[in-house]
Amino acid sequence: SFHDVLVGDEADALEDADAGFFALLPSSLAPIEQAIVISLYRDNKTMAEIGNAFGCSESRISQIFSNVLPRIRTAYFNRLRKE
């Protein structure tokens, strides 16, 4: 992954960004939505792989993710405004 090519401060900054991003998930998403986002971004799974794991189509995973993404963005920007 691209994490492996970063060193020092860059790697630390990326880890902090990941922690901040994933910290938003528990309070703002349903468990299935959290699992999809984590599978995509942390585990680097494809939507097809996630669909197979959950017993649904790649298209359904894409639909769920499309509904989740604006909520993640809103939570992120709301958090930035508070800091």
Tab-separated table of N, CA and C in Angstrom, residues 4-47:
chain	number	residue	atom	x	y	z
A	4	ASP	N	3.166	2.142	3.031
A	4	ASP	CA	4.481	1.534	3.187
A	4	ASP	C	5.609	2.398	2.649
A	5	VAL	N	5.338	3.312	1.735
A	5	VAL	CA	6.399	4.127	1.153
A	5	VAL	C	6.630	5.427	1.919
A	6	LEU	N	5.784	5.716	2.881
A	6	LEU	CA	5.942	6.929	3.669
A	6	LEU	C	6.836	6.659	4.874
A	7	VAL	N	7.574	7.675	5.274
A	7	VAL	CA	8.447	7.534	6.434
A	7	VAL	C	8.290	8.734	7.352
A	8	GLY	N	8.671	8.534	8.607
A	8	GLY	CA	8.741	9.633	9.559
A	8	GLY	C	7.449	10.393	9.727
A	9	ASP	N	7.559	11.722	9.612
A	9	ASP	CA	6.424	12.612	9.856
A	9	ASP	C	5.271	12.358	8.900
A	10	GLU	N	5.584	12.011	7.651
A	10	GLU	CA	4.518	11.742	6.681
A	10	GLU	C	3.676	10.550	7.129
A	11	ALA	N	4.312	9.489	7.564
A	11	ALA	CA	3.593	8.305	8.026
A	11	ALA	C	2.769	8.625	9.266
A	12	ASP	N	3.351	9.400	10.189
A	12	ASP	CA	2.626	9.785	11.400
A	12	ASP	C	1.404	10.631	11.063
A	13	ALA	N	1.554	11.555	10.133
A	13	ALA	CA	0.436	12.407	9.730
A	13	ALA	C	-0.670	11.579	9.096
A	14	LEU	N	-0.290	10.610	8.283
A	14	LEU	CA	-1.286	9.750	7.648
A	14	LEU	C	-2.007	8.908	8.687
A	15	GLU	N	-1.292	8.364	9.652
A	15	GLU	CA	-1.920	7.583	10.720
A	15	GLU	C	-2.899	8.455	11.503
A	16	ASP	N	-2.516	9.691	11.807
A	16	ASP	CA	-3.410	10.609	12.507
A	16	ASP	C	-4.657	10.891	11.682
A	17	ALA	N	-4.487	11.079	10.384
A	17	ALA	CA	-5.637	11.340	9.506
A	17	ALA	C	-6.561	10.132	9.468
A	18	ASP	N	-5.984	8.933	9.365
A	18	ASP	CA	-6.798	7.712	9.377
A	18	ASP	C	-7.570	7.595	10.675
A	19	ALA	N	-6.901	7.836	11.800
A	19	ALA	CA	-7.552	7.723	13.101
A	19	ALA	C	-8.700	8.717	13.197
A	20	GLY	N	-8.488	9.936	12.725
A	20	GLY	CA	-9.547	10.940	12.755
A	20	GLY	C	-10.716	10.560	11.874
A	21	PHE	N	-10.413	10.027	10.704
A	21	PHE	CA	-11.460	9.615	9.777
A	21	PHE	C	-12.284	8.481	10.365
A	22	PHE	N	-11.619	7.439	10.847
A	22	PHE	CA	-12.339	6.287	11.376
A	22	PHE	C	-13.043	6.612	12.690
A	23	ALA	N	-12.577	7.619	13.408
A	23	ALA	CA	-13.242	8.022	14.649
A	23	ALA	C	-14.637	8.571	14.380
A	24	LEU	N	-14.877	9.086	13.194
A	24	LEU	CA	-16.201	9.601	12.852
A	24	LEU	C	-17.217	8.488	12.644
A	25	LEU	N	-16.780	7.328	12.261
A	25	LEU	CA	-17.688	6.280	11.824
A	25	LEU	C	-18.641	5.752	12.891
A	26	PRO	N	-18.191	5.418	14.087
A	26	PRO	CA	-19.116	4.795	15.039
A	26	PRO	C	-20.349	5.632	15.371
A	27	SER	N	-20.203	6.927	15.480
A	27	SER	CA	-21.337	7.752	15.882
A	27	SER	C	-22.245	8.152	14.729
A	28	SER	N	-21.777	8.027	13.522
A	28	SER	CA	-22.565	8.566	12.422
A	28	SER	C	-23.090	7.529	11.430
A	29	LEU	N	-22.696	6.268	11.571
A	29	LEU	CA	-23.094	5.264	10.586
A	29	LEU	C	-23.657	4.008	11.249
A	30	ALA	N	-24.538	3.336	10.536
A	30	ALA	CA	-25.052	2.037	10.969
A	30	ALA	C	-23.917	1.009	10.874
A	31	PRO	N	-24.002	-0.080	11.617
A	31	PRO	CA	-22.927	-1.086	11.590
A	31	PRO	C	-22.581	-1.596	10.195
A	32	ILE	N	-23.549	-1.857	9.347
A	32	ILE	CA	-23.259	-2.335	7.995
A	32	ILE	C	-22.527	-1.260	7.194
A	33	GLU	N	-22.910	-0.010	7.401
A	33	GLU	CA	-22.250	1.099	6.709
A	33	GLU	C	-20.805	1.241	7.177
A	34	GLN	N	-20.582	1.114	8.484
A	34	GLN	CA	-19.223	1.157	9.025
A	34	GLN	C	-18.377	0.052	8.411
A	35	ALA	N	-18.941	-1.150	8.355
A	35	ALA	CA	-18.208	-2.298	7.819
A	35	ALA	C	-17.815	-2.079	6.368
A	36	ILE	N	-18.695	-1.488	5.588
A	36	ILE	CA	-18.395	-1.227	4.185
A	36	ILE	C	-17.264	-0.209	4.049
A	37	VAL	N	-17.344	0.882	4.780
A	37	VAL	CA	-16.310	1.917	4.699
A	37	VAL	C	-14.965	1.367	5.161
A	38	ILE	N	-14.961	0.644	6.261
A	38	ILE	CA	-13.718	0.072	6.771
A	38	ILE	C	-13.150	-0.941	5.785
A	39	SER	N	-14.017	-1.759	5.211
A	39	SER	CA	-13.553	-2.748	4.233
A	39	SER	C	-12.938	-2.076	3.006
A	40	LEU	N	-13.538	-0.988	2.568
A	40	LEU	CA	-13.013	-0.271	1.401
A	40	LEU	C	-11.696	0.424	1.699
A	41	TYR	N	-11.655	1.190	2.776
A	41	TYR	CA	-10.512	2.066	3.011
A	41	TYR	C	-9.402	1.462	3.844
A	42	ARG	N	-9.753	0.730	4.877
A	42	ARG	CA	-8.694	0.148	5.706
A	42	ARG	C	-8.214	-1.188	5.153
A	43	ASP	N	-9.170	-2.006	4.713
A	43	ASP	CA	-8.835	-3.358	4.270
A	43	ASP	C	-8.576	-3.452	2.764
A	44	ASN	N	-8.802	-2.355	2.053
A	44	ASN	CA	-8.563	-2.289	0.601
A	44	ASN	C	-9.322	-3.359	-0.190
A	45	LYS	N	-10.540	-3.644	0.213
A	45	LYS	CA	-11.388	-4.604	-0.498
A	45	LYS	C	-12.119	-3.884	-1.626
A	46	THR	N	-12.465	-4.622	-2.656
A	46	THR	CA	-13.280	-4.055	-3.725
A	46	THR	C	-14.752	-4.155	-3.328
A	47	MET	N	-15.585	-3.419	-4.016
A	47	MET	CA	-17.019	-3.499	-3.740
A	47	MET	C	-17.558	-4.892	-4.047
